[in-house]
PDB file of C-alpha atoms and ligand atoms in Angstrom:
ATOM      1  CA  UNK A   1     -49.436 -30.701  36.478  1.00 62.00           C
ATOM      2  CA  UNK A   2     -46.219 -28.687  37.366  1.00 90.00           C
ATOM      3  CA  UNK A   3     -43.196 -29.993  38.652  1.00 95.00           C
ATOM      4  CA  UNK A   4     -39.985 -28.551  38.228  1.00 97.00           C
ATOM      5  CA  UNK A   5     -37.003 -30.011  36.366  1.00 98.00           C
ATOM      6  CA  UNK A   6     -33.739 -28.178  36.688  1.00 98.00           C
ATOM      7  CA  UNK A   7     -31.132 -28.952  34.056  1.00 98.00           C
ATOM      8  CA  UNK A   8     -27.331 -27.901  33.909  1.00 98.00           C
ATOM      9  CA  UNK A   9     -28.714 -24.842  35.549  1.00 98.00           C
ATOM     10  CA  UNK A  10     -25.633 -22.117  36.403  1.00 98.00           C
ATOM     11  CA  UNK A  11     -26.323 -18.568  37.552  1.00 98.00           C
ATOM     12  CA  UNK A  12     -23.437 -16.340  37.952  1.00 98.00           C
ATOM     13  CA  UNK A  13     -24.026 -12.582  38.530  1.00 98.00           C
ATOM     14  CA  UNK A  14     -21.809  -9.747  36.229  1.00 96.00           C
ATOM     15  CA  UNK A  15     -18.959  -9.729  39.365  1.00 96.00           C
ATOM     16  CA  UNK A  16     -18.628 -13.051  38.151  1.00 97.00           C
ATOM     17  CA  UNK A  17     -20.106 -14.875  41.364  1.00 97.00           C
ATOM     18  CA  UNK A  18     -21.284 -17.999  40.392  1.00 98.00           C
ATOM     19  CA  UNK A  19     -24.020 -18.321  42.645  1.00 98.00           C
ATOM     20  CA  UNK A  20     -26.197 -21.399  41.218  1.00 98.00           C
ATOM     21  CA  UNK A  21     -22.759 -23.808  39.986  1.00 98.00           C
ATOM     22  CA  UNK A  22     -24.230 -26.758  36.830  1.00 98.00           C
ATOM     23  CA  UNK A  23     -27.087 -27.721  39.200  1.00 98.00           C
ATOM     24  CA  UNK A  24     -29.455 -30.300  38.314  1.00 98.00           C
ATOM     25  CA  UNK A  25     -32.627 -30.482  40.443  1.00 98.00           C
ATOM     26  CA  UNK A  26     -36.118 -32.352  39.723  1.00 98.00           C
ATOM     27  CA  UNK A  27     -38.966 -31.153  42.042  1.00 98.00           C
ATOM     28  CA  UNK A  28     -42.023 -32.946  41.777  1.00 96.00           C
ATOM     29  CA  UNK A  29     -45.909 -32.033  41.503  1.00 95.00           C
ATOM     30  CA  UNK A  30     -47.851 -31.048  44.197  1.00 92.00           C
ATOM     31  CA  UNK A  31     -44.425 -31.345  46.715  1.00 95.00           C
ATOM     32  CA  UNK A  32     -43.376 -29.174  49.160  1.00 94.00           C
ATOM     33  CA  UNK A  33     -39.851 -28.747  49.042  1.00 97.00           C
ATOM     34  CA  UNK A  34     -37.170 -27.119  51.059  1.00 96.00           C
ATOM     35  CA  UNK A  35     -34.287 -25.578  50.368  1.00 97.00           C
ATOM     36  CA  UNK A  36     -31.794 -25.885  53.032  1.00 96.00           C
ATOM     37  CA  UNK A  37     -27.628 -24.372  53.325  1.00 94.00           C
ATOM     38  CA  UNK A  38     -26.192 -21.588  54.732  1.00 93.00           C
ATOM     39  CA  UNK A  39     -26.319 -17.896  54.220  1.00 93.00           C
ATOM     40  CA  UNK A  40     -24.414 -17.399  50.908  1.00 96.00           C
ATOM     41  CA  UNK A  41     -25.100 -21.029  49.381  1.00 97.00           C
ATOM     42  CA  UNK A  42     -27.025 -19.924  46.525  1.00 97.00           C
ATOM     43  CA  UNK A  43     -30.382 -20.696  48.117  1.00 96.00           C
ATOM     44  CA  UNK A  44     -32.117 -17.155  47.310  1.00 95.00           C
ATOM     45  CA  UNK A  45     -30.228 -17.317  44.115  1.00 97.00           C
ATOM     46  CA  UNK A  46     -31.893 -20.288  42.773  1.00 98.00           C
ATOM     47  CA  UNK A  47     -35.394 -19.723  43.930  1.00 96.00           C
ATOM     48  CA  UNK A  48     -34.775 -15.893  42.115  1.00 95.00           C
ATOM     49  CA  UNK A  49     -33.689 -18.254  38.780  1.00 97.00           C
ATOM     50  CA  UNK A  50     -36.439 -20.055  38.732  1.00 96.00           C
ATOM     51  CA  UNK A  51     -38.745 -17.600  39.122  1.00 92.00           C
ATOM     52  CA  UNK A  52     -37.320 -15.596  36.311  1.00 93.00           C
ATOM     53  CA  UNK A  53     -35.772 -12.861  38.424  1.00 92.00           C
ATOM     54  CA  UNK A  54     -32.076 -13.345  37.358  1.00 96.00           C
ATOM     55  CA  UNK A  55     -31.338 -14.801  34.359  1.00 96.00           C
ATOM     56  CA  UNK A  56     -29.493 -18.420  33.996  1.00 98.00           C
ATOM     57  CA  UNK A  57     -26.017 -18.412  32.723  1.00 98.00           C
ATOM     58  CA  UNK A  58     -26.417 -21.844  31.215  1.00 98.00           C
ATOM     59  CA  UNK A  59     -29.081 -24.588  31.668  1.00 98.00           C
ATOM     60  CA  UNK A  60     -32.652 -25.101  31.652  1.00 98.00           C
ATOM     61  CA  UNK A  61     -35.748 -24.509  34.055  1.00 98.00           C
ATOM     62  CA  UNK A  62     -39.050 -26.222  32.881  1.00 97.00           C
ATOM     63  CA  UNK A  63     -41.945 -25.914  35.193  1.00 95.00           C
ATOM     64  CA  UNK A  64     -44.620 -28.704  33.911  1.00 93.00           C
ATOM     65  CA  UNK A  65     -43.466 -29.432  30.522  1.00 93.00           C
ATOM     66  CA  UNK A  66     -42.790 -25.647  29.510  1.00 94.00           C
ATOM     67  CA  UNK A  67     -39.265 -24.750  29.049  1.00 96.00           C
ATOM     68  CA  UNK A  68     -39.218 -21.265  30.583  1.00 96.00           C
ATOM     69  CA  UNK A  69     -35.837 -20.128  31.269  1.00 96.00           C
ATOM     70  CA  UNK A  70     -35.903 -17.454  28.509  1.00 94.00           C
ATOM     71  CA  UNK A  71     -39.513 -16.839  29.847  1.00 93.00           C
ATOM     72  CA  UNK A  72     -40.121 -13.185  31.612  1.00 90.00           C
ATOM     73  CA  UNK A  73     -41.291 -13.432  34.808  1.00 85.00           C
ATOM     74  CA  UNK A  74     -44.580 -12.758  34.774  1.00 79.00           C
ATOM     75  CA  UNK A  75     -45.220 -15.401  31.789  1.00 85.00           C
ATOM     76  CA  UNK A  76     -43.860 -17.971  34.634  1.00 87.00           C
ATOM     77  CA  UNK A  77     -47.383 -18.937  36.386  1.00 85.00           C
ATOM     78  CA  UNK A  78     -44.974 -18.756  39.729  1.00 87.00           C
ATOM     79  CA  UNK A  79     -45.644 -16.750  42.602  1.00 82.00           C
ATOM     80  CA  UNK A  80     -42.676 -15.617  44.844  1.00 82.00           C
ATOM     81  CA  UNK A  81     -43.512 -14.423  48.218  1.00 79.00           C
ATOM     82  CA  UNK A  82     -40.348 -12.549  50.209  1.00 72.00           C
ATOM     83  CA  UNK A  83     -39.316 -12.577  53.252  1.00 67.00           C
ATOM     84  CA  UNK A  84     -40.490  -8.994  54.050  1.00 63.00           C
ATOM     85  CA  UNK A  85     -43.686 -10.065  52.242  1.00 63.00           C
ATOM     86  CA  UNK A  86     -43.897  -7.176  50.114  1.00 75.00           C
ATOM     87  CA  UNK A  87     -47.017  -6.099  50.215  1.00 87.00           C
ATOM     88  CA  UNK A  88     -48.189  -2.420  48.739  1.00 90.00           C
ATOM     89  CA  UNK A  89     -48.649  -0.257  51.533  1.00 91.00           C
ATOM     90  CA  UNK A  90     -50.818   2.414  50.220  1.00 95.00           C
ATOM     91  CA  UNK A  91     -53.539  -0.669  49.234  1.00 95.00           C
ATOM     92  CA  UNK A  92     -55.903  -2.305  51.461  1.00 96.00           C
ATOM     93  CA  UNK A  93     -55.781  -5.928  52.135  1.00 96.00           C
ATOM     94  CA  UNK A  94     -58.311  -6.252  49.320  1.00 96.00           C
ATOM     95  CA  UNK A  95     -56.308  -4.760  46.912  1.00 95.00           C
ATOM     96  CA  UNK A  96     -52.803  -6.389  47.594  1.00 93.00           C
ATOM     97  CA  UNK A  97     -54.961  -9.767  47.373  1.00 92.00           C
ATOM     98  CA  UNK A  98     -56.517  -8.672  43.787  1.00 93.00           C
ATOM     99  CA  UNK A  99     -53.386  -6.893  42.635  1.00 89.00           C
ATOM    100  CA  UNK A 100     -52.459  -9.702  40.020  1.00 83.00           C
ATOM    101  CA  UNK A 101     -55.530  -9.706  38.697  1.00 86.00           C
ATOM    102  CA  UNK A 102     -55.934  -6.057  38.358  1.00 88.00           C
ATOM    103  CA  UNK A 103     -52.839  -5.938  36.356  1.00 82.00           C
ATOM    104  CA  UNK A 104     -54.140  -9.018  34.106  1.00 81.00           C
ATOM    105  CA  UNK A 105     -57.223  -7.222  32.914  1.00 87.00           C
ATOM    106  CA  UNK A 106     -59.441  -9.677  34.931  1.00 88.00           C
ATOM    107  CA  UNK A 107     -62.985  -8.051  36.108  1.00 93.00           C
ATOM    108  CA  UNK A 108     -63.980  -5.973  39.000  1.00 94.00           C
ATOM    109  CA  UNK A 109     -66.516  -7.838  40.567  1.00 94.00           C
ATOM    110  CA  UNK A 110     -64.226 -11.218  39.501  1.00 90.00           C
ATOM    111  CA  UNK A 111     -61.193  -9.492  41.522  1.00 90.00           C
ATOM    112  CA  UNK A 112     -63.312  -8.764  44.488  1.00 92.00           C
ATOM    113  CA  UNK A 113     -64.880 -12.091  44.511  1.00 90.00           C
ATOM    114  CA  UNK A 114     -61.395 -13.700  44.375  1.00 87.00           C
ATOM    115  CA  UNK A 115     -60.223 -11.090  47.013  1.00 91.00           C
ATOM    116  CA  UNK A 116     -63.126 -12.236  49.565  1.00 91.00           C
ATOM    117  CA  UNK A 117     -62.703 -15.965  48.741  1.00 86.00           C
ATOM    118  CA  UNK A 118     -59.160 -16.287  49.560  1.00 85.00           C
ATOM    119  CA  UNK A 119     -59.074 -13.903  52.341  1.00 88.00           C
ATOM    120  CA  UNK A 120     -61.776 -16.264  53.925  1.00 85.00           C
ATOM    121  CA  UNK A 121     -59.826 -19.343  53.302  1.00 77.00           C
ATOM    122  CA  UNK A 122     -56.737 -17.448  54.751  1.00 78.00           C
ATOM    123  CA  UNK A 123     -58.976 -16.140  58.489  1.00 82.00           C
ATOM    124  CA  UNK A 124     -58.343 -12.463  56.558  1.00 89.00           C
ATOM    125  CA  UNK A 125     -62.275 -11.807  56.088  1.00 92.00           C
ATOM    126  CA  UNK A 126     -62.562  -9.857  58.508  1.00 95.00           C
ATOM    127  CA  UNK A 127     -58.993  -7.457  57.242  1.00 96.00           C
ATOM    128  CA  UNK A 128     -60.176  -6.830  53.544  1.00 96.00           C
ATOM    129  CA  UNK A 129     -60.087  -2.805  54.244  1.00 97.00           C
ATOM    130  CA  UNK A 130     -56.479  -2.752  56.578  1.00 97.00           C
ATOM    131  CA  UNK A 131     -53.656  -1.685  55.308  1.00 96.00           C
ATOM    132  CA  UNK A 132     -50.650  -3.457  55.494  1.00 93.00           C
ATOM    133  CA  UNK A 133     -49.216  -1.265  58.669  1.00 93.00           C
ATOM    134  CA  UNK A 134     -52.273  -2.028  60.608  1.00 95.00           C
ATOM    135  CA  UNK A 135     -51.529  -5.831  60.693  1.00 92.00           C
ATOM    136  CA  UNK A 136     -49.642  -8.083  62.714  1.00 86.00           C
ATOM    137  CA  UNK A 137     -46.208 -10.177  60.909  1.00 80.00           C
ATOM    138  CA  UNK A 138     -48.362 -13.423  60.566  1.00 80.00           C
ATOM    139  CA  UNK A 139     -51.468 -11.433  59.564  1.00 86.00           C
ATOM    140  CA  UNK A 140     -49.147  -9.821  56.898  1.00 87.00           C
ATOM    141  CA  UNK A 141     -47.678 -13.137  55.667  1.00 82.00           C
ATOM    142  CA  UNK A 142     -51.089 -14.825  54.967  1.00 84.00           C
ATOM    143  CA  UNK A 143     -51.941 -11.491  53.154  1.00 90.00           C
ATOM    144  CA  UNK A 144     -49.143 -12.160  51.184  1.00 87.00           C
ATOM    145  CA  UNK A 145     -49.718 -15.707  50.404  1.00 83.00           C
ATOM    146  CA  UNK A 146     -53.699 -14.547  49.825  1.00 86.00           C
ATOM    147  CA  UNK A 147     -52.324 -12.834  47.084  1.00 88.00           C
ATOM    148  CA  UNK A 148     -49.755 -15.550  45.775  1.00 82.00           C
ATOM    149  CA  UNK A 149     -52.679 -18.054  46.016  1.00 79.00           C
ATOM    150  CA  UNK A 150     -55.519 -15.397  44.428  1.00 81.00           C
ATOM    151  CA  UNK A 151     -52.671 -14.566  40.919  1.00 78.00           C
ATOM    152  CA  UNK A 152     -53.536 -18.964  40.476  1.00 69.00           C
ATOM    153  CA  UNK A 153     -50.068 -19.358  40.223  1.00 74.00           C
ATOM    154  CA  UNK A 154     -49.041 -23.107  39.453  1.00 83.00           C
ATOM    155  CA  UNK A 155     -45.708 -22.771  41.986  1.00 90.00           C
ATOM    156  CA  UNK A 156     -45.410 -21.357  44.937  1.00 87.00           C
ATOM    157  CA  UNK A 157     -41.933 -19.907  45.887  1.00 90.00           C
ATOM    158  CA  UNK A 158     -41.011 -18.681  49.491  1.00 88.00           C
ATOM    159  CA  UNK A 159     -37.877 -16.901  50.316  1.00 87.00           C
ATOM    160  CA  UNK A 160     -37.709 -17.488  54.383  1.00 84.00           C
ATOM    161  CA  UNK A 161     -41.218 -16.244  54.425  1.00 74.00           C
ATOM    162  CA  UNK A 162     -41.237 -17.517  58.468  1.00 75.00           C
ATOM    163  CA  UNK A 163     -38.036 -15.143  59.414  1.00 75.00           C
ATOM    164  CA  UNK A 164     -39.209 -12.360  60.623  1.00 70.00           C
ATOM    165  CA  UNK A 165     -42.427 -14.095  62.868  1.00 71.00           C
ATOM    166  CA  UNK A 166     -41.851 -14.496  66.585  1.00 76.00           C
ATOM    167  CA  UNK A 167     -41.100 -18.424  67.917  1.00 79.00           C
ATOM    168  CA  UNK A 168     -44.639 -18.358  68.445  1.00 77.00           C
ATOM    169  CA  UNK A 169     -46.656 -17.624  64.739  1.00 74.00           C
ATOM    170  CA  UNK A 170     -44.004 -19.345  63.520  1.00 78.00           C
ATOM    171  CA  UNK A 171     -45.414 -22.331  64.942  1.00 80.00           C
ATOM    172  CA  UNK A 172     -48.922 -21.356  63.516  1.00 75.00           C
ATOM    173  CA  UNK A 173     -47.286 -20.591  60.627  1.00 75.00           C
ATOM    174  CA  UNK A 174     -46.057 -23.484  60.035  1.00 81.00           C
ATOM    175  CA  UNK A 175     -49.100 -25.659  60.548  1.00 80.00           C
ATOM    176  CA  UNK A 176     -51.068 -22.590  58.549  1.00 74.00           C
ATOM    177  CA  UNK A 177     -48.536 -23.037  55.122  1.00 78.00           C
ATOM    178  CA  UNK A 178     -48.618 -27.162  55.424  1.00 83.00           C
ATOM    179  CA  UNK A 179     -52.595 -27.270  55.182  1.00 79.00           C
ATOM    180  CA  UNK A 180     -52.558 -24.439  52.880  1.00 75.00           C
ATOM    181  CA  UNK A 181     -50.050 -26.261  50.330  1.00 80.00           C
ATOM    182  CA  UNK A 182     -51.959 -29.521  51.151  1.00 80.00           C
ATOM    183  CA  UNK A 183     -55.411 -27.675  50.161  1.00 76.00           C
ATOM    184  CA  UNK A 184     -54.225 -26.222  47.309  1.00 74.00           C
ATOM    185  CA  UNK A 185     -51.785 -29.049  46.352  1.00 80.00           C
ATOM    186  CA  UNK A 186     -49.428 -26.022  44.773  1.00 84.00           C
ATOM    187  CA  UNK A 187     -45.803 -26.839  44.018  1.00 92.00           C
ATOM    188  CA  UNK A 188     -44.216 -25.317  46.656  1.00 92.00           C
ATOM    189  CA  UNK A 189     -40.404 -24.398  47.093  1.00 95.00           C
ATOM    190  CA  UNK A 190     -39.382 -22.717  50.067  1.00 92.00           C
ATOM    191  CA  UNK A 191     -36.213 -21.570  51.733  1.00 94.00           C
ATOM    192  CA  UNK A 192     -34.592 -21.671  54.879  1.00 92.00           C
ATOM    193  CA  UNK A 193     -31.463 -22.024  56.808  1.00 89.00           C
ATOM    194  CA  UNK A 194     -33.797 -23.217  59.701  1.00 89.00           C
ATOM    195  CA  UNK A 195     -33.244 -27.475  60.009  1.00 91.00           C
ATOM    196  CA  UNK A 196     -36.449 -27.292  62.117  1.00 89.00           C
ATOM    197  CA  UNK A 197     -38.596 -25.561  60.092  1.00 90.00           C
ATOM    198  CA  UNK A 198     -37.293 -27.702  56.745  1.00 92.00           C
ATOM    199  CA  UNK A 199     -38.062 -30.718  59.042  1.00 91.00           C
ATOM    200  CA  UNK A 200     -41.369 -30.229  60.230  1.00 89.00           C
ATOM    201  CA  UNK A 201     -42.498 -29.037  57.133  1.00 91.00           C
ATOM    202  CA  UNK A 202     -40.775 -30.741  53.504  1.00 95.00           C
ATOM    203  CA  UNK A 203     -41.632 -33.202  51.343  1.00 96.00           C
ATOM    204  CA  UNK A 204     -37.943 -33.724  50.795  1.00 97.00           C
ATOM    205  CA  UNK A 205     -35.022 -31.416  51.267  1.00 97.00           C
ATOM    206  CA  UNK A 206     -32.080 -30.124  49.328  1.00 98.00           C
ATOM    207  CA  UNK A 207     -29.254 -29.078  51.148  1.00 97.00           C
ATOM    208  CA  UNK A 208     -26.916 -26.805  48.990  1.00 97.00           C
ATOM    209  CA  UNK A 209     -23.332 -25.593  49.555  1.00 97.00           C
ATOM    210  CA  UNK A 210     -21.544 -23.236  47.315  1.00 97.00           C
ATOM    211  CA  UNK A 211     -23.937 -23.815  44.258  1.00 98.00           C
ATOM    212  CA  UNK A 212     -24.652 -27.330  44.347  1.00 98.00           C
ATOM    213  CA  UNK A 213     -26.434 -29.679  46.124  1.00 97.00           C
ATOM    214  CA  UNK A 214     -24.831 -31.620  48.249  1.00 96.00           C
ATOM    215  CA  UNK A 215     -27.723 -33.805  49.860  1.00 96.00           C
ATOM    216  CA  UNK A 216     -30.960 -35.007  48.739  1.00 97.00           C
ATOM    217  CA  UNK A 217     -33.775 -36.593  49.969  1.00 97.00           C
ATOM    218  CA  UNK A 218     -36.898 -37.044  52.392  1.00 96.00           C
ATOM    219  CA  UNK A 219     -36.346 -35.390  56.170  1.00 94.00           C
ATOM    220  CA  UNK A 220     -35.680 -38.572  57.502  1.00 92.00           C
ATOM    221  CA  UNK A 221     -32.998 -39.946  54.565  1.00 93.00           C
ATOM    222  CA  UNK A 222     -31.333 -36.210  55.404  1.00 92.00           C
ATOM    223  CA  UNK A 223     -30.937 -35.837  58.910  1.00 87.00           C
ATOM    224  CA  UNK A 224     -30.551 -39.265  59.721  1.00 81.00           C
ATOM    225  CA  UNK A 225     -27.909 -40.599  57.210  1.00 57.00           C
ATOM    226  CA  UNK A 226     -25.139 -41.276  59.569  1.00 57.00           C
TER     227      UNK A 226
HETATM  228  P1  ADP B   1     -28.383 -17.564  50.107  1.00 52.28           P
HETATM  229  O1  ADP B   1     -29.772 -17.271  49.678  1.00 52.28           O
HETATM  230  O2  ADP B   1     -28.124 -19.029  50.256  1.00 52.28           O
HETATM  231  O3  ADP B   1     -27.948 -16.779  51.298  1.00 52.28           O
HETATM  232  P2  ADP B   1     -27.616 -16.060  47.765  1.00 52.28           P
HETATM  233  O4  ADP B   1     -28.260 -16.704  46.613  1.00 52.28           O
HETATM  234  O5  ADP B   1     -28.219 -14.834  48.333  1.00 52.28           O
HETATM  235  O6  ADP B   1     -27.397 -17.147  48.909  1.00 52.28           O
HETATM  236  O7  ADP B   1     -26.098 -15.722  47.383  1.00 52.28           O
HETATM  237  C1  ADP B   1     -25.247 -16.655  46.744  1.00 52.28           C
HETATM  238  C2  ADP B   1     -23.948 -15.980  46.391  1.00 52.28           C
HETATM  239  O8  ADP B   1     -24.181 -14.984  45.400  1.00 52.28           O
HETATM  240  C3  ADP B   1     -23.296 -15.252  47.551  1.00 52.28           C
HETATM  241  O9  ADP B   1     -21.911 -15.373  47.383  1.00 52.28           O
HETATM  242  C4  ADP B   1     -23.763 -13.812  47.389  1.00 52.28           C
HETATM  243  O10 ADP B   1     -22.855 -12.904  47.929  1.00 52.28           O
HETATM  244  C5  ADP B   1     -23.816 -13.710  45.873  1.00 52.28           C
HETATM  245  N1  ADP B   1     -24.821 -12.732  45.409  1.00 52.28           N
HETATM  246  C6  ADP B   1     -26.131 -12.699  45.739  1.00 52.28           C
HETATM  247  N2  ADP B   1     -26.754 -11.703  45.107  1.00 52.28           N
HETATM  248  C7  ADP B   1     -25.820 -11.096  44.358  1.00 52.28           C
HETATM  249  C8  ADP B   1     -25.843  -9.996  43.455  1.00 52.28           C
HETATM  250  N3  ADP B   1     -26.958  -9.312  43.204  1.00 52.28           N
HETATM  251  N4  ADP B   1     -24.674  -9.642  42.860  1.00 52.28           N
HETATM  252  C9  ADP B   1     -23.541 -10.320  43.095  1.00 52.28           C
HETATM  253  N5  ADP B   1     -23.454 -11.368  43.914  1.00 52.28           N
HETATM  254  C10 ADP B   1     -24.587 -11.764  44.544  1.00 52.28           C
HETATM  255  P1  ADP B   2     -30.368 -13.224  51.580  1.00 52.28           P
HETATM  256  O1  ADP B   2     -29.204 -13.919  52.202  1.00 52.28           O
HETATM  257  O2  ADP B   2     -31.603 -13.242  52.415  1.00 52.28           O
HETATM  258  O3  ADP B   2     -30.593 -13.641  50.167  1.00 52.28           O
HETATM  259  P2  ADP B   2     -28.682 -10.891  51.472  1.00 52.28           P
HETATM  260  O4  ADP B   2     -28.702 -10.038  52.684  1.00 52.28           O
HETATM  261  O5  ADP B   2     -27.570 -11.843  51.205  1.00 52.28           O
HETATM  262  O6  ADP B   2     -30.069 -11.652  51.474  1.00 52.28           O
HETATM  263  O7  ADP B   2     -28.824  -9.998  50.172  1.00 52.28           O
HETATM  264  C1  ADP B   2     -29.682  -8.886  50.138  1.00 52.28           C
HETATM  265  C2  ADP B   2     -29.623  -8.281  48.740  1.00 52.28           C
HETATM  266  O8  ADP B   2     -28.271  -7.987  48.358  1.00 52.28           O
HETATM  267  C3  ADP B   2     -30.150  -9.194  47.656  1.00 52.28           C
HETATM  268  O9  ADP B   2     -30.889  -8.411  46.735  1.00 52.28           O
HETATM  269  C4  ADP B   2     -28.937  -9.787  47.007  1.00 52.28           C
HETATM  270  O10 ADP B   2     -29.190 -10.097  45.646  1.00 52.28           O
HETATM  271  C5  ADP B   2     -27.930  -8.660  47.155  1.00 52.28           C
HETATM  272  N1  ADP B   2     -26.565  -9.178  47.295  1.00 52.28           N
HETATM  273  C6  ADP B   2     -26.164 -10.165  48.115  1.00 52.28           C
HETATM  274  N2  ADP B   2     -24.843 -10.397  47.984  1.00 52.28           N
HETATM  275  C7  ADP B   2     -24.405  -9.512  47.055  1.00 52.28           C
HETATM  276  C8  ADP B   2     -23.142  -9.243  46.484  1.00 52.28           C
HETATM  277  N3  ADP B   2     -22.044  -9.937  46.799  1.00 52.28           N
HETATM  278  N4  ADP B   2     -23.040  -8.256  45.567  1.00 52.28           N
HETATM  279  C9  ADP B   2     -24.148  -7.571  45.229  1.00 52.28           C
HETATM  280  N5  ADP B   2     -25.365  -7.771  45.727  1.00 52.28           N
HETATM  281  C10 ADP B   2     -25.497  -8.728  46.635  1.00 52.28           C
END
């Protein structure tokens, strides 16, 4: 059970940008929820917050009933996936998927198992020895959510992880991440600028300006307010 509650939350970087401004935000369990606003809005800035990335200024993150906000990252059960996806070049497939588990101490044989077991779910079975280079953008973003999925995170965070596929896999994409999150029923938080994408895929939607949120609510209750 890990939804996320967002309390009096304020991020401002050392130039004094105050890039997440007294926000106040609960996300539910199991949703999949979008973050919506233009480029400088804060979106990135929250997502990196709540992950553990920057540190909050003031306020509270709790994911479940865990107050983390003075949690490191990796003590976070989140997974963040980028929009360049990130993955290690030098490793295989295989090992970008087992990569959290390798640095947790967990087994050999238990990594590889987990490796091939996700990878399946993900149509990646056939990829385990590839390096990252010698895949395509959407084979590369499953990859990377392989590996998100494999660390058993408890939320799922996805900085425009859509952006850089053509119009095309980001249609598959789409319908790909929705089952996925549905499967796995992982809080999920995503961003985009894209009103398409945060339509055909959200829960609900936040739409933030300057640090705030300035709308809130189910696609429909968003786009259609008049
Ligand atoms: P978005 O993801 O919505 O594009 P960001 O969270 O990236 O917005 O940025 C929010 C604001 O914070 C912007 O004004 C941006 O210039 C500023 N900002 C982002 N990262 C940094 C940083 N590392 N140092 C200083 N200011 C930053
Ligand atoms: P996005 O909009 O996708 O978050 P940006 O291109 O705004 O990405 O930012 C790229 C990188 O530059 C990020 O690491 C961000 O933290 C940093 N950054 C953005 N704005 C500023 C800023 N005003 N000062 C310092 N770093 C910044």
């Amino acid at each position: 059970m890990a939804g996320i509650t967002i309390a009096g939350l304020s991020t401002v970087y050392p130039n004094g940008v105050r890039a997440v401004d007294a926000l106040d935000l609960d996300i539910l369990d199991g949703e999949l929820f979008a973050l919506l606003g233009p480029s400088g809005c804060g979106k990135t800035t929250l997502l990196r917050t709540i992950a553990g990335l920057e540190g909050a200024s003031a306020g509270d993150v709790s994911i479940g009933s865990r107050v983390v906000t003075r949690l490191p990252p990796g003590d976070r059960r989140v997974a963040m996936v980028f929009q360049d996806y990130a993955l290690f070049p030098h490793m295989t497939v295989a090992e970008n998927i087992a990569y959290p588990l390798r640095v947790r101490g967990v087994a050999k044989p238990v990594q590889q198992e987990t490796a091939v077991r996700t990878a399946g779910g993900l149509s990646l079975g056939a990829l385990l020895d590839r390096r990252p280079g010698q895949l395509s953008g959407g084979q590369q973003q499953r990859a990377a959510l392989a590996r998100a999925v494999a660390a058993s995170a408890e939320v799922l965070l996805l900085d425009e992880p859509l952006s850089n596929l053509d119009a095309r896999l980001r249609l598959e994409a789409r319908t790909f991440l929705k089952k996925l999150q549905r499967e796995l029923e992982l809080t999920t938080v995503f961003v985009t600028h894209d009103q398409a994408e945060a339509l055909a895929l959200a829960d609900r939607i936040a739409v933030m300006d300057a640090g705030r949120i300035r709308q809130l609510g189910t696609p429909r209750e968003v786009f259609q307010r008049p």
